[in-house]
Coordinates of C-alpha atoms and ligand atoms in Angstrom, one line a residue:
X1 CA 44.7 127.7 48.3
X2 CA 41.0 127.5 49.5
X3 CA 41.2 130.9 47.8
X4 CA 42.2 129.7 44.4
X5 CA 40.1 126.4 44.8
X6 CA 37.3 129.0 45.3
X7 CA 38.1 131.3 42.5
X8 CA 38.4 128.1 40.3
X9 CA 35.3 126.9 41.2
X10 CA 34.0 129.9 40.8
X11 CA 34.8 130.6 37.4
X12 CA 33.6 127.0 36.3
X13 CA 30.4 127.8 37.7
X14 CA 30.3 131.2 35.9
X15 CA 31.0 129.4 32.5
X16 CA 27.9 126.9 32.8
X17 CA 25.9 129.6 33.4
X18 CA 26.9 131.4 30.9
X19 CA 26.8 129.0 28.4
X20 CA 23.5 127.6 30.1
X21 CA 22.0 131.3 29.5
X22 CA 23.5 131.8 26.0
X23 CA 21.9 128.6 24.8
X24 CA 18.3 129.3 26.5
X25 CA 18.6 132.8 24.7
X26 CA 19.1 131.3 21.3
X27 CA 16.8 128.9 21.7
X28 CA 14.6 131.9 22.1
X29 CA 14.9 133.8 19.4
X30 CA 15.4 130.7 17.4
X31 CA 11.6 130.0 18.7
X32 CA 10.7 133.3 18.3
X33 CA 11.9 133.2 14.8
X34 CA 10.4 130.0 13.6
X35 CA 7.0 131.1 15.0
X36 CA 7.2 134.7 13.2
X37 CA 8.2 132.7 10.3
X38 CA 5.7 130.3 10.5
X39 CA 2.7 133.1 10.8
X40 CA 4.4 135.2 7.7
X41 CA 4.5 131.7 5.9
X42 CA 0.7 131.2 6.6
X43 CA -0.7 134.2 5.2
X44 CA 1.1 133.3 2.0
X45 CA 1.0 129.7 1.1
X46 CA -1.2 126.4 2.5
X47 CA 1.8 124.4 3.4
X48 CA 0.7 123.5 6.7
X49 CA -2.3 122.1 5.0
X50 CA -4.1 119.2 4.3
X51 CA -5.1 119.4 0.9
X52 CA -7.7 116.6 -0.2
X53 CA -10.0 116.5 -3.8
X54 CA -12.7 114.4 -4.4
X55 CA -14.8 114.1 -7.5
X56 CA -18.5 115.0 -6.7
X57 CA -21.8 113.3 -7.4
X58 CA -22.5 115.9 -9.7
X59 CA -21.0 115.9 -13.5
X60 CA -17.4 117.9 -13.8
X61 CA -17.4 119.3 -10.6
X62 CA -14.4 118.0 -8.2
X63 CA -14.4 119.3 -4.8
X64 CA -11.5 120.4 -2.7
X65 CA -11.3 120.6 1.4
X66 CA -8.6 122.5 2.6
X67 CA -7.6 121.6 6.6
X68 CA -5.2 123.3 9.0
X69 CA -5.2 122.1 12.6
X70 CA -2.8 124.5 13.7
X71 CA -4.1 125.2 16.9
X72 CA -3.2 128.8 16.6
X73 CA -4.8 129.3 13.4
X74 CA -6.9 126.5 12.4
X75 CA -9.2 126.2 9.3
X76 CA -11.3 124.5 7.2
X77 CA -12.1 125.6 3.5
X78 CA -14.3 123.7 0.8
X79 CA -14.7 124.9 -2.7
X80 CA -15.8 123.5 -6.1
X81 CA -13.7 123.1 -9.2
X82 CA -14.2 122.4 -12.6
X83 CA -12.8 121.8 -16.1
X84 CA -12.7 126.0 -16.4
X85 CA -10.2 127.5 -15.6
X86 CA -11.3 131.1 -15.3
X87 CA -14.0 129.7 -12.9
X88 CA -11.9 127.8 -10.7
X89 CA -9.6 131.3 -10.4
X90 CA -12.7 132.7 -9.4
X91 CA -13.1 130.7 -6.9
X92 CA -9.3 129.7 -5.7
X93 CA -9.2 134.3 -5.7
X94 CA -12.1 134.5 -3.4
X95 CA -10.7 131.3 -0.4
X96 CA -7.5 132.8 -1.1
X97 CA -8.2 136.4 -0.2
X98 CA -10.4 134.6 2.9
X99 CA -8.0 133.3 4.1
X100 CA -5.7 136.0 3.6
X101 CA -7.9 138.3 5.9
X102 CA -8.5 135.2 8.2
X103 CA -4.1 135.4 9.0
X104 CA -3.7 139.1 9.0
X105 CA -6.8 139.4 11.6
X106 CA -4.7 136.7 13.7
X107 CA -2.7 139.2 15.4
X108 CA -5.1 140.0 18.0
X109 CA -4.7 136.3 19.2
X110 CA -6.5 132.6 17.9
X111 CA -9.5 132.3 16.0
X112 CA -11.3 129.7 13.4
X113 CA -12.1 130.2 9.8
X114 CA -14.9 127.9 8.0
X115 CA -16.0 127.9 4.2
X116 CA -18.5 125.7 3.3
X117 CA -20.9 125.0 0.1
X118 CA -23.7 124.2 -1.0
X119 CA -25.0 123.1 -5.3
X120 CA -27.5 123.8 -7.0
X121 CA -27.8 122.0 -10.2
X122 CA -30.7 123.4 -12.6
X123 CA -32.0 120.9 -15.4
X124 CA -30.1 123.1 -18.1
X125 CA -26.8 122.4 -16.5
X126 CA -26.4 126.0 -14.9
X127 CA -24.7 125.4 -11.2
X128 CA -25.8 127.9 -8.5
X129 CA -23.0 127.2 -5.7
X130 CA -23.6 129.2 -2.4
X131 CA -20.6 129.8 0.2
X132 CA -21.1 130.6 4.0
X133 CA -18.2 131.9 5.4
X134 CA -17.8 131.6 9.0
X135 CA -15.2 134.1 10.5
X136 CA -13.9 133.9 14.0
X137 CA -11.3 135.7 15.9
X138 CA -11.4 135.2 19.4
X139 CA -14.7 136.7 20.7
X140 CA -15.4 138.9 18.0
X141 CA -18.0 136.7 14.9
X142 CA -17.9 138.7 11.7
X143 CA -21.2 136.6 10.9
X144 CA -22.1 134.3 8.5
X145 CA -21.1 135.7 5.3
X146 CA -23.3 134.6 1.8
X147 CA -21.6 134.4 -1.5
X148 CA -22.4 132.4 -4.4
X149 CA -20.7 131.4 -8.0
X150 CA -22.4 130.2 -10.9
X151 CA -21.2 128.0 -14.0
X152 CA -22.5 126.9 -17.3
X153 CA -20.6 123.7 -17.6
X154 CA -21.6 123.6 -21.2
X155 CA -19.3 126.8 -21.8
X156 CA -17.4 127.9 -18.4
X157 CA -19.9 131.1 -18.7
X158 CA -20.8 132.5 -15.0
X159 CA -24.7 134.1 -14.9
X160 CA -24.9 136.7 -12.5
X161 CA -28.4 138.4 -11.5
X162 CA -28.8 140.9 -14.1
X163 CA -27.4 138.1 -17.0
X164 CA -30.5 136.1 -15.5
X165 CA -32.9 138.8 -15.9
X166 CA -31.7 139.6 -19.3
X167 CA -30.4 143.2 -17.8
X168 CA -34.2 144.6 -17.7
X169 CA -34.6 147.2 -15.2
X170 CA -38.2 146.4 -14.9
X171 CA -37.8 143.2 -14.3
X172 CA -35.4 144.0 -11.4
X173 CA -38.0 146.4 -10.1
X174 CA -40.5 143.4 -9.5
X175 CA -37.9 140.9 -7.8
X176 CA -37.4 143.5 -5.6
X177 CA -40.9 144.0 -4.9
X178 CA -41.2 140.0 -4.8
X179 CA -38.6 139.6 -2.6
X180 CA -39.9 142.3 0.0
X181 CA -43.0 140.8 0.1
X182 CA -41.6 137.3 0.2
X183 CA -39.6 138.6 3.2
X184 CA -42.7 140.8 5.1
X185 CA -44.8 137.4 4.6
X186 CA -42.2 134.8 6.2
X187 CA -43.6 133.2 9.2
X188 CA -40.0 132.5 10.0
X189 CA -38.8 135.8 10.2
X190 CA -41.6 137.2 11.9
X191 CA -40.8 138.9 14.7
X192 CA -36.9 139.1 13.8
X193 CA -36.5 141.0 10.7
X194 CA -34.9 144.6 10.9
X195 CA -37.1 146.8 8.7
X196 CA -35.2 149.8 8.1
X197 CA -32.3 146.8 6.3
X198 CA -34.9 144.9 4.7
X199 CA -35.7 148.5 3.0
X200 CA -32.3 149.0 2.1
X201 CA -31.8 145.2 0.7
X202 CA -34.5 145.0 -1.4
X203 CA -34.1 148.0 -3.3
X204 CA -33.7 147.6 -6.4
X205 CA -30.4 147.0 -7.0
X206 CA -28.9 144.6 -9.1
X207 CA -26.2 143.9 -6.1
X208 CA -28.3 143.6 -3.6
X209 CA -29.6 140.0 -5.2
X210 CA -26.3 138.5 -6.3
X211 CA -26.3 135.8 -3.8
X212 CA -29.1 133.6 -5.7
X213 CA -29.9 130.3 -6.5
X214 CA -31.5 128.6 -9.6
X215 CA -33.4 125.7 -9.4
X216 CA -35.8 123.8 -10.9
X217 CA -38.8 124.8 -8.3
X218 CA -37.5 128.7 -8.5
X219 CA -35.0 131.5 -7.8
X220 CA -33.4 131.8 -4.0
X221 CA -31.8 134.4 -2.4
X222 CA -29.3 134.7 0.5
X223 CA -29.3 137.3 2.7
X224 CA -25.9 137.5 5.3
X225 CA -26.6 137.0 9.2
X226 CA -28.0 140.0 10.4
X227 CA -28.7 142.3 6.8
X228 CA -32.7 141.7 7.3
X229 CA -33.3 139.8 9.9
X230 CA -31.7 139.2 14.0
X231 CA -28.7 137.1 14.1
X232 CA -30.5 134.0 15.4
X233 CA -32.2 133.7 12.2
X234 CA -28.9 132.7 10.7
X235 CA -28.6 133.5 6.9
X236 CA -32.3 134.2 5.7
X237 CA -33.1 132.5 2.4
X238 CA -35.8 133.8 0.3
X239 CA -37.0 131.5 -2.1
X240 CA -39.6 132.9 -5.5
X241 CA -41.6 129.7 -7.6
X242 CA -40.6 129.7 -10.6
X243 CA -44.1 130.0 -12.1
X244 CA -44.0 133.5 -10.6
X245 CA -40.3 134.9 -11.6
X246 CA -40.1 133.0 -15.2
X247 CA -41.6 135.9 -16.8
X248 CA -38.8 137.9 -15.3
X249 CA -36.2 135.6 -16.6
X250 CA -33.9 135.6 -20.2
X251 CA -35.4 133.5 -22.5
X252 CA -33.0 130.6 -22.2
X253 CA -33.9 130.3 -18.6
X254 CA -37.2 129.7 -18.9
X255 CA -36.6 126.5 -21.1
X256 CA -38.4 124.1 -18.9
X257 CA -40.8 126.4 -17.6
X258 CA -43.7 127.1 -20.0
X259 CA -45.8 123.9 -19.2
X260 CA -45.7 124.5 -15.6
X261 CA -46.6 127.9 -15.8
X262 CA -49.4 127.6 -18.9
X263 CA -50.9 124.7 -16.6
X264 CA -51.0 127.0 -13.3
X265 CA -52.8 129.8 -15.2
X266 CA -55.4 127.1 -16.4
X267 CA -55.9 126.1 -12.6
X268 CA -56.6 129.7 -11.7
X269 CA -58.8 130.4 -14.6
X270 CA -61.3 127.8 -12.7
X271 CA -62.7 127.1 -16.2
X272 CA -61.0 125.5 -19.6
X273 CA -59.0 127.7 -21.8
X274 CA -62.2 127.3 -24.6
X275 CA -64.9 127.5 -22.9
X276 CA -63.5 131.2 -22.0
X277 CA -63.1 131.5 -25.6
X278 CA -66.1 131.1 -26.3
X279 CA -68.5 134.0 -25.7
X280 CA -68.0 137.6 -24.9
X281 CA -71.1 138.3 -22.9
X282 CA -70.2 141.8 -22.5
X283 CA -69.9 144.6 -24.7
X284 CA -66.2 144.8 -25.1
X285 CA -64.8 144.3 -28.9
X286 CA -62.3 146.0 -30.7
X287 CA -61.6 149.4 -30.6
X288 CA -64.6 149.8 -28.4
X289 CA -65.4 150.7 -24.8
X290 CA -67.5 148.4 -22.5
X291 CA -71.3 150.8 -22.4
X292 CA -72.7 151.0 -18.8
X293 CA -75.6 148.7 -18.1
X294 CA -78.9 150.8 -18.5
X295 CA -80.2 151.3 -15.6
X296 CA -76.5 152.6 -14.0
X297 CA -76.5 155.4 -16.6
X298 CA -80.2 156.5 -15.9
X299 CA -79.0 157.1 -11.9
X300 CA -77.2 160.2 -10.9
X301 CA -74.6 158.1 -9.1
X302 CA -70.9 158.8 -7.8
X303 CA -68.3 157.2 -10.0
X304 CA -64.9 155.7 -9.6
X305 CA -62.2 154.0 -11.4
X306 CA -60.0 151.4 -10.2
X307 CA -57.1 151.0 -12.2
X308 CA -54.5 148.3 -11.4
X309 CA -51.0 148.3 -13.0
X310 CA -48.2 146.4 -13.9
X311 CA -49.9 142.5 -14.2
X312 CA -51.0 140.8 -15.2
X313 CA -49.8 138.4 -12.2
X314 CA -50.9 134.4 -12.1
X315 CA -51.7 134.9 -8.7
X316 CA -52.9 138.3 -7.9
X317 CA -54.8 138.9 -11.2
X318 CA -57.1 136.3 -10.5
X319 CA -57.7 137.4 -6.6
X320 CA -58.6 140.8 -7.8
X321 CA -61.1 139.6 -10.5
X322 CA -63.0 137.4 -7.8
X323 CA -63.4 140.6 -5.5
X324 CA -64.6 142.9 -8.6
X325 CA -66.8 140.3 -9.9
X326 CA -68.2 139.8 -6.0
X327 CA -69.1 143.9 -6.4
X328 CA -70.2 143.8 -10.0
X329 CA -67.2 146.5 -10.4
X330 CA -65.1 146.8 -13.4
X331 CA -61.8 148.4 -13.5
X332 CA -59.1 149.1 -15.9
X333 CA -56.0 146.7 -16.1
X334 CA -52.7 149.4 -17.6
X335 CA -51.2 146.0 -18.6
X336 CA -47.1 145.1 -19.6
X337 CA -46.8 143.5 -23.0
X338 CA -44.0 141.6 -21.8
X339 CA -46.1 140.0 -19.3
X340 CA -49.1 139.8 -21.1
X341 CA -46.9 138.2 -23.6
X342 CA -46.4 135.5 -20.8
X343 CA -49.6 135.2 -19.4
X344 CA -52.3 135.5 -22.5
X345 CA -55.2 133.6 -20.9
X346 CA -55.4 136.2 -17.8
X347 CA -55.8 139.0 -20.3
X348 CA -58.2 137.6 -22.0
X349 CA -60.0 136.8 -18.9
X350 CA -59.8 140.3 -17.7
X351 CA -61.5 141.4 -20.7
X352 CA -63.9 138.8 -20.9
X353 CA -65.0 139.9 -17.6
X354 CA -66.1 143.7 -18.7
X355 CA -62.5 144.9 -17.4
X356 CA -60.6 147.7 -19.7
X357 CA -57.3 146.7 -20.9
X358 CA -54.9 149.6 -21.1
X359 CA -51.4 149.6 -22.9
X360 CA -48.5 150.5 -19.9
X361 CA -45.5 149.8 -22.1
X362 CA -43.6 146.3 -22.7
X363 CA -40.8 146.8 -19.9
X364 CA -42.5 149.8 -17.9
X365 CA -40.0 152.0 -18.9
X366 CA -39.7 155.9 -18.4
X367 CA -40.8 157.1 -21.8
X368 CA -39.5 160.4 -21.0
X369 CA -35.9 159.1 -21.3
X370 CA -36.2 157.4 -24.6
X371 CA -36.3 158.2 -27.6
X372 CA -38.6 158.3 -30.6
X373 CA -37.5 154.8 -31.6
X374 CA -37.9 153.5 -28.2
X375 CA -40.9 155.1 -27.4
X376 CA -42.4 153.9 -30.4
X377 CA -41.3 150.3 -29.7
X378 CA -42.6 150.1 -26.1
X379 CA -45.8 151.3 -27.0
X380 CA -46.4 148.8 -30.5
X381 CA -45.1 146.0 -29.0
X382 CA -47.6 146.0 -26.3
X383 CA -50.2 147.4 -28.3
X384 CA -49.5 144.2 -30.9
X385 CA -49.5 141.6 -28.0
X386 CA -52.9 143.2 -26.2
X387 CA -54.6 142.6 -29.2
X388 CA -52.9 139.8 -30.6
X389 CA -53.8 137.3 -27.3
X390 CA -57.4 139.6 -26.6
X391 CA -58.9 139.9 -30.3
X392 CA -59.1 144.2 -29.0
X393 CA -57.0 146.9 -28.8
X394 CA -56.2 148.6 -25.9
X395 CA -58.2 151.8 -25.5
X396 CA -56.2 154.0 -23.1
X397 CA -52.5 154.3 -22.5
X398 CA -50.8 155.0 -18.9
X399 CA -46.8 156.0 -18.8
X400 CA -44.6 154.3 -16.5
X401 CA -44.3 156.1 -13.1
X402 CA -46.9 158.4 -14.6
X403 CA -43.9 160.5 -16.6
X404 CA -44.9 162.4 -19.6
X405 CA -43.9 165.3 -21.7
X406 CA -44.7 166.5 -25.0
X407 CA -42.4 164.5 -27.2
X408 CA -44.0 161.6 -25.9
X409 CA -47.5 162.7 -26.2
X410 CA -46.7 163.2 -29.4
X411 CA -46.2 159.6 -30.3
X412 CA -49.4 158.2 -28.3
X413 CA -52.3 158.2 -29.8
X414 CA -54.7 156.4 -27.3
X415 CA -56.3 158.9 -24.4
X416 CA -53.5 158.9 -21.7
X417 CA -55.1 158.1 -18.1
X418 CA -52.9 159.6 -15.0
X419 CA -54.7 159.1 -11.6
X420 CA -55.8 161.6 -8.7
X421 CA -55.7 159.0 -6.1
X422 CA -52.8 157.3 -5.3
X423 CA -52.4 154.8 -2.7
X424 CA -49.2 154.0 -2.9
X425 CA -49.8 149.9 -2.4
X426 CA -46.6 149.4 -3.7
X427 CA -44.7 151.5 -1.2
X428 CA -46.7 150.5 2.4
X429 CA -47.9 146.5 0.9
X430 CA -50.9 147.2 3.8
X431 CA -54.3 146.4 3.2
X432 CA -55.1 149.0 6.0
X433 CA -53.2 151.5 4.5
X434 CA -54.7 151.1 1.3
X435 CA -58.1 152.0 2.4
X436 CA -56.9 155.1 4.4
X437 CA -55.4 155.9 1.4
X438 CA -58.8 155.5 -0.4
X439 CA -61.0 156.7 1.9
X440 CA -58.9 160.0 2.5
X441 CA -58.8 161.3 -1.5
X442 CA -61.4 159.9 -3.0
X443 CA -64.3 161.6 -4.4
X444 CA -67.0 161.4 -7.2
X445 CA -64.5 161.3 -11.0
X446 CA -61.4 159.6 -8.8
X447 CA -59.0 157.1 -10.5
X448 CA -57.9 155.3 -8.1
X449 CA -53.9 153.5 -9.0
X450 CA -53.4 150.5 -7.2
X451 CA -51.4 147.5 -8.5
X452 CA -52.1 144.0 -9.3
X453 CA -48.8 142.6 -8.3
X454 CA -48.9 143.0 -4.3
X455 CA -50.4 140.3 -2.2
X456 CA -52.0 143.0 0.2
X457 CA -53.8 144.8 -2.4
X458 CA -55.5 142.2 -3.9
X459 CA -56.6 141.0 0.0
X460 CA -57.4 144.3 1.0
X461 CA -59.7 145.5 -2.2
X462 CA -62.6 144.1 -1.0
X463 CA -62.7 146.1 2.3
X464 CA -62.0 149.5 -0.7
X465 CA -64.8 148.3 -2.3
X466 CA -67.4 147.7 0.8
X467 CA -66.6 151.6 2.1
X468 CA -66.7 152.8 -1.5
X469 CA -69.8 151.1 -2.2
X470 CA -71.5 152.1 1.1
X471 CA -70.7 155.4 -0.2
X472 CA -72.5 155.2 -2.8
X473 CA -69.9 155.2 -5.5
X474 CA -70.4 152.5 -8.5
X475 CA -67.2 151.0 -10.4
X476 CA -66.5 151.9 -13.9
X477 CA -63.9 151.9 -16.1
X478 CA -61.6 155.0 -17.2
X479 CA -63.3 155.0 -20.6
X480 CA -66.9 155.0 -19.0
X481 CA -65.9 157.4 -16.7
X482 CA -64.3 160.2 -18.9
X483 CA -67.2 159.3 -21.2
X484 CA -69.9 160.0 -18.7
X485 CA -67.9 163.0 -17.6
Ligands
ZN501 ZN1 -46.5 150.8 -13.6

């Protein structure tokens, strides 16, 4: 009896823990299941989402917020869309694939995942939007990550860098000597920037600057945390004025530029555009060479040519001409139609100062890569605008990178100036370095190739010309030179 009473109870005891265990184990793997579910679902759709669009202050754009506050996986995406489709799947593709990598990196435990905006709106319409995407899985920071989008609203038409720079390689090649000396000369970032990057983002690369913004005042570009500067410097911005990149621009970029630029020029010019017109005290007219003053020719003195290439530039032009003129020097200017095209009133000034004007090509191309059409092209075009805005042709002709051959010797027929002293300004942007440079090659016949386009040549020239002058050497153009010679 107290046997059976036992077994019984027994058994009833067995049962409810059976069934106690049975029920706790599906309510495991049903847990387990939901939760697996639930992460799978994530990584493909927004349901647990709260999806919210506003319209924005500026015309046609709406903007969307995206918020999850799944404490496993929370997020918070923002992101602009417009009347276009293929813009808006531009941008749904990129949050989409953020998020995508945001879920799959999950697995190692919680994070956070942030996208945020910023617009640019330039007066032609053209929106610059830049994204910083901030990805975090516990205790490991990807950075902050730079992209940007860009929309004509008038036609759904993105821009991207080279669109904006009208696919001109030479044009490309001075951003990216802008932007490296926009970067070397930002009190921010000195102290923090990481050299051997910097090199590697500013070459000239059409992807390196595709994180840009236009605006009214200029061009900026985003660099990621950490690509050219420490991390506590967040995402460096690099900002150009737009009197100084509009000559680098496509036309229809430029559209409310000229005025700015023309009256900037003016300012540096110190006088008004006429009264420059007015007389030519030196001996510079077409087709001719500047003649040495008297009583230089009658001496048995060293000589030396300073050549400066690739300008004219509305703010290093003018710098350079105040430290010749301080010397009495003149020098020879291998000039780029395409930016004397843009900035007329500087080479006028440079000849009306007793400078040389040589032609360097429109785009500073490499001649020995084009053909007879091309070459022909590059070299009249320039040749037309030097003597279109100066009233005198260019007397000498340089090649781009100094690259010659035959076939195109054959098609110039101005005296083609290399150089025997190079001091690579455009390579070490120090005004030190620049007068090692000089003071290590030069001797009595140099050409000396320098560059008016870097800030630290045109503040270190006058140091060049103090040592070359104490010397002995006077300053003479490449035509007075080879004709004294
Ligand atoms: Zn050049």
């Amino acid at each position: 009896m107290r046997k059976s009473r036992r077994k019984r109870h027994s058994s009833w005891l067995n049962f409810i823990v059976t069934t106690v265990f049975a029920i706790v184990s599906l309510l495991l793997v049903f847990t387990i299941m939901t939760k697996s579910l639930d992460r799978v679902d994530k990584s493909k759709t927004t349901h647990t989402a709260v999806i919210d669009t506003i319209e924005s202050s500026y015309p046609g754009i709406k903007i969307v917020t995206e918020t999850s506050n799944d404490e496993n996986a929370p997020y918070a995406v923002q992101y602009p869309q417009s009347e276009y489709i293929d813009f808006n799947h531009r941008v749904i593709d990129y949050i989409q694939s953020a998020k995508t990598d945001y879920f799959q990196s999950l697995d190692k435990g919680s994070g956070e995942l942030n996208i945020s905006f910023e617009t640019f709106h330039h007066p032609s319409g053209y929106y610059s939007f830049i994204f910083f995407k901030n990805h975090y899985v516990r205790g490991e920071h990807s950075g902050i990550v730079v992209d940007s989008f860009h929309l004509n609203p008038k036609t759904g038409d993105s821009i991207d860098i080279a669109t904006l720079l009208n696919q001109n390689e030479a044009h490309l090649l001075t951003l990216s000597t802008y932007i490296k000396e926009a970067i070397a000369s930002d009190p921010n970032l000195e102290g923090h920037l990481i050299n051997e990057n910097v090199e590697l983002a500013t070459e000239p690369l059409w992807d390196n600057f595709r994180n840009f913004a236009l605006t009214e005042e200029g061009l900026s570009f985003y660099f990621n945390q950490s690509d050219i500067a420490s991390s506590a410097k967040g995402t460096p911005v690099i900002k150009l004025a737009i009197s100084k990149v509009s000559p680098l621009l496509a036309k229809e970029y430029q559209a409310t530029v000229p005025p700015v630029v023309q009256q900037e020029v003016n300012n540096l010019l110190d006088k008004p555009i006429n009264s420059l017109e007015k007389k030519p005290d030196v001996s510079v007219s077409k087709g001719e060479t500047a003649q040495l003053p008297s009583e230089k020719a009658s001496k048995h003195v060293k000589k030396v040519a300073l050549t400066f290439d690739d300008g004219p530039d509305p703010n290093i032009t003018p710098q350079i001409l105040k430290t010749l003129k301080k010397y009495d020097a003149k020098a020879t200017f291998f000039m780029l139609g395409s930016r004397v095209e843009y900035y007329p009133d500087l080479a006028r000034r440079v000849l009306l100062e007793g400078h040389e004007i040589g032609n360097h090509t429109w785009t500073h191309s490499n001649l020995t890569k084009a053909n007879k059409e091309k070459i022909n092209n590059e070299v009249a075009k320039t040749a037309g605008i030097i003597e279109g805005v100066t009233g005198a042709k260019a007397t000498v002709f340089r090649p781009p990178y100094g690259a010659i051959n035959e076939h195109v010797r054959s098609h110039i027929d101005l005296p083609i100036i290399l150089w025997d002293v190079d001091t690579l300004d455009w390579k070490y942007r120090s005004s030190s370095h620049l007068l090692e440079a000089v003071k290590k090659h030069t001797k009595d016949g140099s050409i000396i190739l320098m560059h008016d386009i870097h800030q630290a040549t045109a503040n270190g020239l006058d140091a060049v010309l103090a040592h070359l002058q104490e010397e002995g050497y006077i300053f003479v153009t490449v035509s007075e030179l080879g004709t004294s010679h």
